Amino acid sequence: TRTSARLPIITDPPGVEIVVDGTLVGTTSGTLPPDLRSFMPTDLDPNRLSAPFDLAALPIGPHEIELRLECHQPVRFPFNAEQPRDYTAQIIKLVESVGRVTITSNPTDARVFLDGNLKGVTPLEIDKVCSGPHRLEVKHATGKYVEDIDVGIDEVLSVECQIRPTLAIL
């Protein structure tokens, strides 16, 4: 006798973490099989959809499902498994959550590090920076500039870095 429900989840894009009731249960992957493509909504590109991820063995009752992927807005929705049966697949498109950062410095030609990763030299424009907090470090032979920045969704953030001399003890 069956005692649990099954809910397939398809995401655009693949690589989305699936969390059920606060527990990570897996990640979507692959591509949508050809036999399912004709069932997809016309506003979604079937080439960008993941293979179905089966949330199998869902206990009967209410659940909170969260889908998350870096640089995308998380999606949360309630799901009530009222009966031990197979439910219709949920097709979820995650929206990118990025901004752009433009960095200038005085003097120019300073190395730019975002969250510890070298991105280039000033003046610099970095596209598709994940929204949220970041550590910006701008280093030049004459000194450095450090600031914690917060990038908003679709924001163009301009940062003018005044390089401060660093002291060396000999």
C-alpha atoms as one frame of an Amber mdcrd trajectory, in Angstrom:
protein
   0.000   0.000   0.000   1.372   3.356  -1.037   1.872   5.846   1.805   3.670
   8.778   0.147   3.308  11.258  -2.706   5.524  11.973  -5.730   6.055  15.480
  -7.142   8.294  16.000 -10.216  10.028  19.392 -10.476  11.420  20.822 -13.724
  13.522  24.004 -13.599  14.814  26.658 -15.948  17.810  26.607 -15.698  19.092
  23.214 -14.472  21.393  23.066 -11.436  18.781  24.297  -8.956  18.945  23.078
  -5.355  15.663  21.714  -4.005  14.947  22.131  -0.297  11.920  20.470   1.296
  10.910  21.526   4.797  14.382  23.000   5.388  16.340  19.941   4.168  18.329
  19.900   0.929  17.073  16.880  -1.018  18.906  17.292  -4.342  19.706  19.347
  -7.419  18.005  19.427 -10.813  20.200  18.433 -13.744  20.200  17.196 -17.313
  17.880  18.263 -20.104  14.203  17.754 -20.703  13.555  14.409 -22.456  12.092
  14.704 -25.989   8.851  12.922 -25.015   8.022  15.702 -22.498   8.812  18.719
 -24.700   5.361  18.921 -26.302   3.752  19.266 -22.843   5.734  22.378 -21.864
   4.256  25.895 -21.811   4.993  27.842 -24.994   6.627  30.715 -23.065   9.477
  28.432 -21.911  12.408  27.261 -24.041  12.491  23.441 -23.721  16.247  23.514
 -24.409  16.776  25.380 -21.112  14.672  23.051 -18.959  16.071  20.408 -16.629
  15.077  16.783 -16.581  12.316  16.138 -14.030  13.603  15.798 -10.469  11.311
  13.457  -8.596  10.442  14.404  -5.072   9.499  10.843  -4.297   8.367   9.496
  -0.946   6.893  12.835   0.187   4.987  12.214   3.422   1.291  13.050   3.337
   0.634  16.557   4.606   1.798  20.149   4.028   5.345  20.956   2.894   7.386
  24.084   2.178   9.472  23.768  -0.993  12.325  26.148  -1.822  14.311  26.280
  -5.057  17.632  28.117  -5.024  20.506  28.799  -7.386  23.398  31.215  -7.044
  22.720  34.583  -8.706  18.977  33.845  -8.975  16.012  34.833  -6.839  14.903
  31.880  -4.717  11.419  30.490  -5.278   9.349  29.224  -2.343   5.952  27.607
  -2.491   3.739  25.476  -0.268   2.744  22.000  -1.412   0.116  19.891   0.300
   0.367  16.178  -0.420  -3.239  15.334   0.336  -3.118  11.785  -1.000  -0.453
   9.143  -1.679  -0.336   9.630  -5.468   1.677  11.107  -8.344   1.138  14.861
  -8.700   1.483  17.027 -11.813   5.004  18.308 -12.431   5.871  21.809 -11.217
   7.724  23.791 -13.895   9.654  26.662 -12.306  11.643  29.409 -14.043  14.143
  31.110 -11.747  14.854  34.786 -12.393  18.444  35.976 -12.531  19.393  38.269
  -9.641  22.413  40.268 -10.787  23.684  43.803 -11.099  26.669  45.585 -12.621
  29.581  47.264 -10.846  31.683  50.037 -12.378  34.961  50.749 -10.597  37.323
  53.686 -11.071  40.365  54.574  -9.016  42.821  57.354  -8.436  45.468  56.436
  -9.503  44.251  54.170 -12.315  45.584  50.704 -13.248  44.836  49.300  -9.801
  43.991  45.589  -9.462  40.369  44.887  -8.549  39.409  41.961  -6.317  35.783
  41.066  -5.703  35.313  38.581  -2.853  39.026  37.757  -3.107  38.950  37.017
  -6.859  40.970  39.141  -9.291  38.599  40.734 -11.825  40.920  43.095 -13.730
  42.357  46.591 -13.434  40.735  50.005 -13.131  38.821  51.470 -14.779  36.678
  48.327 -14.830  33.064  47.345 -15.446  31.944  43.962 -14.098  28.713  42.607
 -15.576  26.513  39.994 -13.909  27.607  40.414 -10.303  25.295  38.404  -8.044
  23.018  40.658  -6.027  23.862  40.891  -2.360  26.890  41.790  -0.235  30.454
  41.634  -1.588  33.945  42.630  -0.433  35.678  45.017  -2.868  39.455  45.474
  -2.679  41.354  47.717  -5.054  45.138  47.432  -4.823  47.815  49.649  -6.329
  51.551  49.869  -5.727  50.888  53.080  -3.793  48.175  51.676  -1.503  44.741
  50.159  -1.451  41.018  50.727  -1.044  38.655  48.314   0.737  34.869  48.543
   0.969  31.923  46.238   1.601  29.378  46.825  -1.166  25.806  45.624  -1.651
  24.683  45.072  -5.237  20.961  45.321  -5.934  18.990  43.452  -8.576  19.469
  45.159 -11.977  21.469  47.906 -10.233  24.415  49.672 -11.830  26.673  50.471
  -8.885  29.513  52.947  -9.452  32.391  52.975  -6.988  35.112  55.634  -7.042
  38.109  54.306  -5.139  40.504  56.778  -3.580  43.656  54.723  -3.047  45.004
  55.235   0.471  48.738  54.880   1.042  49.826  51.833   2.962  52.574  52.143
   5.511  55.524  49.801   5.422  57.634  49.199   8.501  61.290  48.644   7.702
